[in-house]
Coordinates of C-alpha atoms in Angstrom, one line a residue:
M1304 CA -50.1 -31.9 -17.4
T1305 CA -52.5 -31.5 -14.4
T1306 CA -55.6 -33.5 -13.6
H1307 CA -58.7 -32.2 -11.9
P1308 CA -59.4 -34.4 -8.8
L1309 CA -62.9 -34.9 -9.9
L1310 CA -61.6 -36.5 -13.0
D1311 CA -59.4 -39.2 -11.3
L1312 CA -62.0 -40.9 -9.0
P1313 CA -62.2 -44.7 -8.6
P1314 CA -65.3 -46.5 -10.1
L1315 CA -68.4 -46.3 -8.1
S1316 CA -69.1 -49.9 -6.6
A1317 CA -72.4 -51.7 -6.8
P1318 CA -72.5 -51.8 -3.0
R1319 CA -72.2 -48.0 -2.7
F1320 CA -74.8 -47.5 -5.5
A1321 CA -77.2 -49.7 -3.8
A1322 CA -76.5 -47.9 -0.4
I1323 CA -77.6 -44.6 -2.1
E1324 CA -80.8 -46.3 -3.3
D1325 CA -81.7 -47.4 0.0
R1326 CA -81.2 -43.8 1.5
V1327 CA -83.4 -42.6 -1.3
A1328 CA -86.0 -45.2 -0.4
K1329 CA -86.0 -44.0 3.3
L1330 CA -86.5 -40.4 2.1
L1331 CA -89.5 -41.6 0.4
G1332 CA -90.7 -43.8 3.3
T1333 CA -91.2 -46.7 0.9
S1334 CA -90.7 -50.4 0.9
Q1335 CA -91.0 -50.6 -2.7
D1336 CA -88.0 -51.2 -5.0
V1337 CA -86.1 -47.9 -5.8
V1338 CA -84.2 -47.7 -8.9
I1339 CA -81.8 -44.7 -9.4
M1340 CA -81.5 -44.1 -13.1
Q1341 CA -78.6 -42.4 -15.0
G1342 CA -80.3 -39.5 -16.4
E1343 CA -82.4 -36.5 -15.7
A1344 CA -85.9 -37.1 -14.6
L1345 CA -87.3 -37.3 -18.1
L1346 CA -85.6 -40.7 -18.3
P1347 CA -87.8 -42.5 -15.7
L1348 CA -90.7 -40.4 -16.5
E1349 CA -90.7 -41.7 -20.0
G1350 CA -89.3 -45.2 -19.3
A1351 CA -92.1 -45.9 -16.8
I1352 CA -95.1 -44.8 -19.0
R1353 CA -93.5 -46.8 -21.9
A1354 CA -93.0 -49.7 -19.7
T1355 CA -96.6 -49.9 -18.2
A1356 CA -98.8 -48.4 -21.1
G1357 CA -99.8 -49.9 -24.4
P1358 CA -102.7 -50.4 -27.0
G1359 CA -104.9 -52.0 -24.0
T1360 CA -104.4 -49.2 -21.6
T1361 CA -107.1 -46.7 -20.9
A1362 CA -105.3 -43.7 -19.2
L1363 CA -106.7 -40.8 -17.1
N1364 CA -104.0 -38.1 -17.8
I1365 CA -104.6 -35.2 -15.3
I1366 CA -103.2 -31.9 -16.8
T1367 CA -102.3 -29.0 -14.5
G1368 CA -99.3 -27.9 -16.2
P1369 CA -96.9 -28.5 -19.2
Y1370 CA -95.7 -31.8 -17.8
G1371 CA -99.1 -33.4 -17.9
Q1372 CA -99.4 -32.5 -21.6
T1373 CA -96.1 -34.2 -22.2
F1374 CA -97.4 -37.4 -20.4
G1375 CA -100.4 -37.6 -22.5
N1376 CA -98.3 -37.4 -25.7
W1377 CA -96.2 -40.4 -24.6
L1378 CA -99.2 -42.2 -23.5
R1379 CA -100.8 -41.8 -27.1
D1380 CA -97.4 -42.7 -28.7
C1381 CA -97.7 -46.0 -26.8
G1382 CA -101.0 -46.8 -28.2
A1383 CA -102.9 -46.0 -24.9
T1384 CA -106.6 -44.5 -25.0
V1385 CA -106.1 -41.2 -23.3
I1386 CA -108.6 -39.2 -21.1
D1387 CA -107.2 -35.9 -20.5
L1388 CA -108.6 -34.3 -17.4
A1389 CA -107.3 -30.5 -17.7
V1390 CA -107.9 -27.9 -15.2
P1391 CA -106.7 -24.1 -15.3
F1392 CA -103.2 -23.8 -14.5
H1393 CA -103.8 -21.3 -11.5
T1394 CA -105.6 -24.2 -9.7
A1395 CA -105.4 -27.6 -8.6
V1396 CA -107.4 -30.8 -9.8
T1397 CA -109.8 -32.2 -7.0
A1398 CA -110.4 -36.0 -6.1
E1399 CA -114.1 -35.5 -6.9
Q1400 CA -113.1 -34.6 -10.5
V1401 CA -111.1 -37.6 -10.7
R1402 CA -113.9 -39.6 -9.3
E1403 CA -116.3 -38.2 -12.0
A1404 CA -113.8 -39.2 -14.7
F1405 CA -113.8 -42.8 -13.5
A1406 CA -117.5 -42.7 -13.4
A1407 CA -117.7 -41.5 -17.0
H1408 CA -114.9 -43.8 -18.3
P1409 CA -115.0 -47.0 -16.0
S1410 CA -112.4 -48.6 -18.2
I1411 CA -109.5 -46.4 -16.8
D1412 CA -106.7 -48.5 -15.6
F1413 CA -103.8 -46.0 -15.4
V1414 CA -103.7 -42.4 -13.9
S1415 CA -100.9 -40.0 -14.5
L1416 CA -100.6 -37.1 -12.2
V1417 CA -97.8 -34.3 -11.6
H1418 CA -97.6 -33.6 -7.8
A1419 CA -96.3 -30.1 -8.0
E1420 CA -95.9 -28.2 -11.2
A1421 CA -93.0 -25.9 -10.5
A1422 CA -93.7 -24.3 -14.0
T1423 CA -97.3 -23.1 -13.0
G1424 CA -96.8 -23.2 -9.1
N1425 CA -99.6 -25.4 -8.2
T1426 CA -99.8 -28.6 -6.1
N1427 CA -102.1 -31.4 -6.3
P1428 CA -104.0 -33.4 -3.3
V1429 CA -102.2 -36.7 -4.2
A1430 CA -103.4 -38.5 -0.9
E1431 CA -107.1 -37.8 -1.7
I1432 CA -106.7 -38.8 -5.5
G1433 CA -104.8 -41.9 -4.5
E1434 CA -107.9 -43.1 -2.5
V1435 CA -110.0 -42.8 -5.6
V1436 CA -107.4 -44.5 -7.6
R1437 CA -107.0 -47.3 -5.2
E1438 CA -111.0 -47.9 -5.1
R1439 CA -110.8 -48.3 -8.8
G1440 CA -107.9 -50.5 -8.9
A1441 CA -106.1 -48.4 -11.4
L1442 CA -102.2 -48.2 -11.7
F1443 CA -101.2 -44.8 -10.2
Y1444 CA -98.1 -42.9 -11.7
L1445 CA -96.7 -39.9 -10.1
D1446 CA -94.4 -37.1 -11.1
A1447 CA -93.0 -35.9 -7.7
V1448 CA -89.7 -34.4 -9.1
A1449 CA -90.4 -30.8 -8.0
S1450 CA -92.3 -31.9 -4.8
I1451 CA -89.7 -34.1 -3.0
G1452 CA -88.0 -32.2 -0.2
A1453 CA -90.6 -29.2 -0.5
E1454 CA -93.7 -31.2 0.8
P1455 CA -94.5 -34.9 1.7
V1456 CA -94.1 -37.5 -0.9
L1457 CA -95.4 -40.8 0.5
P1458 CA -95.8 -43.5 -2.1
D1459 CA -96.8 -46.3 0.0
A1460 CA -99.3 -44.5 2.0
W1461 CA -100.7 -42.9 -1.0
G1462 CA -101.0 -46.2 -3.1
V1463 CA -98.5 -44.8 -5.9
D1464 CA -97.3 -47.5 -8.0
L1465 CA -94.7 -45.5 -9.9
C1466 CA -93.2 -42.5 -8.1
V1467 CA -90.4 -40.6 -10.0
I1468 CA -88.3 -38.1 -8.4
G1469 CA -85.3 -35.7 -9.3
A1470 CA -82.8 -34.1 -6.8
Q1471 CA -82.3 -30.7 -8.7
K1472 CA -85.2 -28.7 -7.1
A1473 CA -86.0 -28.7 -3.5
M1474 CA -83.5 -31.5 -2.6
G1475 CA -80.9 -29.0 -3.8
G1476 CA -78.8 -31.9 -5.6
P1477 CA -77.8 -32.8 -9.0
A1478 CA -79.9 -33.0 -12.2
G1479 CA -78.2 -35.6 -13.8
V1480 CA -79.6 -38.6 -12.0
S1481 CA -83.0 -39.4 -10.8
A1482 CA -85.0 -42.3 -9.2
V1483 CA -88.1 -44.1 -9.4
S1484 CA -90.1 -46.3 -6.8
V1485 CA -91.9 -49.3 -8.3
S1486 CA -94.7 -51.3 -6.8
E1487 CA -95.2 -55.1 -7.2
R1488 CA -98.2 -54.3 -9.4
A1489 CA -96.2 -51.9 -11.6
W1490 CA -93.5 -54.7 -12.1
A1491 CA -96.1 -57.1 -13.1
R1492 CA -97.8 -54.7 -15.5
M1493 CA -94.6 -54.2 -17.1
A1494 CA -93.6 -57.8 -17.3
A1495 CA -97.1 -58.4 -19.2
N1496 CA -96.5 -55.5 -21.6
P1497 CA -95.1 -56.7 -24.9
G1498 CA -94.1 -53.1 -25.9
A1499 CA -92.2 -52.3 -22.8
P1500 CA -88.8 -51.3 -23.5
R1501 CA -86.0 -54.0 -23.2
R1502 CA -82.3 -53.8 -23.8
S1503 CA -82.7 -49.9 -23.8
Y1504 CA -81.5 -47.1 -21.8
L1505 CA -85.4 -46.5 -21.1
S1506 CA -85.8 -50.0 -19.7
L1507 CA -86.8 -50.4 -16.1
L1508 CA -87.1 -54.1 -16.8
D1509 CA -83.5 -54.4 -17.4
W1510 CA -82.8 -52.8 -14.1
K1511 CA -85.1 -55.2 -12.4
E1512 CA -83.9 -58.4 -13.9
R1513 CA -80.2 -57.5 -14.2
W1514 CA -80.0 -55.5 -10.9
V1515 CA -82.9 -55.9 -8.3
D1516 CA -83.5 -59.5 -8.9
A1517 CA -79.7 -60.3 -9.3
G1518 CA -79.1 -59.0 -5.7
R1519 CA -77.7 -55.5 -6.8
K1520 CA -74.3 -56.9 -7.2
T1521 CA -73.4 -56.0 -10.8
L1522 CA -74.4 -52.6 -12.4
L1523 CA -75.8 -52.5 -15.8
H1524 CA -73.3 -50.0 -17.1
A1525 CA -71.0 -47.6 -16.0
P1526 CA -72.7 -45.2 -13.6
A1527 CA -72.7 -41.2 -13.7
Q1528 CA -70.0 -41.2 -11.0
L1529 CA -70.0 -37.5 -10.1
E1530 CA -73.8 -37.3 -10.3
M1531 CA -73.9 -40.3 -7.9
L1532 CA -71.7 -38.9 -5.5
A1533 CA -73.5 -35.6 -5.5
L1534 CA -76.9 -37.2 -5.0
E1535 CA -75.3 -39.0 -1.9
A1536 CA -73.9 -35.7 -0.5
C1537 CA -77.4 -34.0 -1.1
V1538 CA -79.1 -36.9 0.8
E1539 CA -76.5 -36.6 3.5
R1540 CA -77.4 -32.9 3.8
I1541 CA -81.1 -33.6 4.1
E1542 CA -80.5 -36.2 6.6
A1543 CA -78.5 -33.8 8.7
E1544 CA -80.9 -31.0 8.6
G1545 CA -84.0 -33.2 8.9
L1546 CA -86.4 -33.8 6.1
D1547 CA -89.3 -31.8 8.1
A1548 CA -87.0 -29.0 8.5
V1549 CA -86.1 -28.9 4.8
M1550 CA -89.9 -29.0 3.9
S1551 CA -90.7 -26.3 6.6
R1552 CA -88.2 -23.9 4.9
H1553 CA -89.9 -24.3 1.6
T1554 CA -93.5 -23.8 3.2
A1555 CA -92.0 -20.6 4.9
A1556 CA -90.6 -19.4 1.6
A1557 CA -93.8 -19.8 -0.3
A1558 CA -95.9 -18.1 2.4
A1559 CA -93.2 -15.2 2.6
T1560 CA -93.3 -14.6 -1.1
R1561 CA -97.1 -14.6 -1.3
A1562 CA -97.5 -12.2 1.6
G1563 CA -94.6 -9.9 0.5
V1564 CA -95.9 -9.8 -3.0
R1565 CA -99.4 -8.7 -1.9
A1566 CA -97.9 -6.1 0.4
L1567 CA -95.6 -4.8 -2.5
G1568 CA -98.5 -4.0 -4.9
G1569 CA -97.5 -2.6 -8.4
G1570 CA -99.8 -5.0 -10.3
L1571 CA -98.0 -8.1 -8.9
E1572 CA -100.2 -11.0 -7.4
P1573 CA -99.9 -14.6 -6.9
Y1574 CA -100.8 -16.7 -9.9
V1575 CA -102.2 -19.5 -8.0
Y1576 CA -105.2 -17.9 -6.2
D1577 CA -105.6 -20.3 -3.2
A1578 CA -102.7 -20.6 -1.0
G1579 CA -103.7 -24.2 -0.4
E1580 CA -103.2 -25.1 -4.0
A1581 CA -99.9 -23.4 -4.2
A1582 CA -96.6 -25.4 -4.4
P1583 CA -94.2 -24.8 -1.7
V1584 CA -91.3 -25.5 -4.1
A1585 CA -91.7 -22.2 -6.1
T1586 CA -94.2 -19.3 -6.3
T1587 CA -95.5 -17.9 -9.5
L1588 CA -96.7 -14.5 -9.8
R1589 CA -99.0 -12.7 -12.3
A1590 CA -98.1 -9.4 -13.8
T1591 CA -101.1 -7.2 -14.3
S1592 CA -99.4 -3.7 -14.6
G1593 CA -99.3 -3.8 -18.4
I1594 CA -95.4 -4.8 -18.1
L1595 CA -94.3 -8.0 -19.7
A1596 CA -93.4 -10.5 -17.3
S1597 CA -90.3 -11.5 -19.5
E1598 CA -89.0 -8.0 -19.6
L1599 CA -89.5 -7.5 -15.9
V1600 CA -87.5 -10.6 -15.1
A1601 CA -84.7 -9.7 -17.7
R1602 CA -84.2 -6.5 -16.1
A1603 CA -84.3 -7.9 -12.5
L1604 CA -81.7 -10.3 -13.4
A1605 CA -79.5 -7.6 -15.0
L1606 CA -79.7 -5.7 -11.7
D1607 CA -79.2 -8.8 -9.5
P1608 CA -78.1 -12.0 -11.3
S1609 CA -78.1 -13.9 -8.1
V1610 CA -82.0 -13.8 -7.6
P1611 CA -83.8 -17.2 -8.6
L1612 CA -86.5 -15.4 -10.9
A1613 CA -87.6 -16.7 -14.2
A1614 CA -90.3 -15.7 -16.7
G1615 CA -93.1 -18.3 -17.6
G1616 CA -92.6 -20.6 -20.7
G1617 CA -94.3 -20.3 -23.8
A1618 CA -97.5 -18.3 -23.8
L1619 CA -97.1 -17.6 -19.9
A1620 CA -94.0 -15.4 -20.6
S1621 CA -96.0 -12.4 -21.1
E1622 CA -97.8 -12.4 -17.7
M1623 CA -95.9 -15.0 -15.5
I1624 CA -93.0 -14.6 -13.0
R1625 CA -91.5 -17.7 -11.3
V1626 CA -89.8 -17.2 -7.9
N1627 CA -87.8 -20.4 -7.8
H1628 CA -87.2 -20.5 -3.9
Y1629 CA -86.1 -24.1 -3.8
G1630 CA -83.1 -26.0 -2.3
A1631 CA -80.8 -23.4 -0.8
D1632 CA -82.9 -20.6 -2.0
A1633 CA -85.7 -21.5 0.3
A1634 CA -84.4 -18.8 2.6
L1635 CA -85.9 -15.7 4.0
D1636 CA -83.1 -13.4 2.7
V1637 CA -83.5 -14.8 -0.9
V1638 CA -87.3 -14.0 -0.8
V1639 CA -86.6 -10.6 0.4
R1640 CA -84.0 -9.9 -2.2
C1641 CA -86.5 -11.1 -4.9
L1642 CA -89.1 -8.7 -3.5
S1643 CA -86.7 -5.9 -3.5
V1644 CA -85.3 -6.2 -7.0
L1645 CA -88.8 -6.5 -8.5
A1646 CA -89.8 -3.4 -6.7
E1647 CA -86.7 -1.7 -8.1
V1648 CA -87.7 -2.6 -11.6
L1649 CA -91.3 -1.5 -11.1
V1650 CA -90.2 1.9 -9.7
E1651 CA -87.9 2.3 -12.9
R1652 CA -91.1 2.1 -15.0
G1653 CA -93.1 4.6 -12.9
V1654 CA -95.1 2.0 -10.9
S1655 CA -95.8 2.7 -7.3
V1656 CA -94.8 0.0 -4.9
D1657 CA -94.1 -0.4 -1.1
A1658 CA -90.7 -2.4 -0.9
G1659 CA -90.5 -1.7 2.8
E1660 CA -93.7 -3.1 3.8
A1661 CA -93.3 -6.1 1.2
G1662 CA -90.1 -6.9 3.3
R1663 CA -91.8 -6.7 6.5
A1664 CA -94.7 -8.8 5.5
A1665 CA -92.4 -11.6 4.2
E1666 CA -90.7 -11.6 7.4
R1667 CA -93.9 -11.8 9.4
A1668 CA -95.1 -14.6 7.0
W1669 CA -91.8 -16.6 7.5
G1670 CA -92.5 -16.7 11.3

């Protein structure tokens, strides 16, 4: 009988677990407590809301994509009064819109926001929104799962009380673990919330009392060992390349994709109109040529299964194409391959395109 080497590893020690948390905190530039939770990012995203929201909460839930809709559902399930601020998915919310929401609803004491929506390709101005939230004294909850590694994520500088990240997108790491930074204000809100999960896999308070406050000496339960080691390797890789260099690759990939698509023609155009509102982690495209986006993507993947293309979800499947140029795929050759295979599919369907100029435009935009 043979044993795979990854199935015969010694247990991950508490000191090593804590050291990985410290490196993630450094990546976020935060002095807040950082807890690495043993599950995909939905675990801390839901856990943080259920820990801090309840019947006495008035939440401003900003919707710029599908995750904002999910957060609103969780908040209502907790008994919170929810004011939804929804904007079209091809754009971003503005700080002025947030200010107007506070003026109309002075009781708001919780704000939930997605930094970058990989599903729709937009990104929101967190620094400016954070200023408004701080002025009003509300608790600020941020989903930075898609943005971390692709653009700056600065919880302390932006006044973010709960900042959730995952490693599976721009960081190029595992999906099975995630992290949340927690401010002192957020811990106090949890401690005062009788509905906060306790003795539960969702419980952040369990992590605070049994891990953080206890000096990080004994883990609550057996950690997801392989995923933690993968997260450690992922952070090491980012440290070696330099976070600024990693973010620059993503910025260049987004610029190259937008420029290449505009040069390609054939009825494809950026889904997010304003480049300043487009997320570096992934670029979404709108198909206007009468060809269903889902069919175009399916054929492209049949021709080249390696390209990081996906159709939009749900109702967006008919018109949206996602170019997921994140992690190792934030590279010029990947962008050019995506443009090339999209051109090939369009030509098959009798649509006129300029694949050569698309590639040249992408190269020029990459710099």
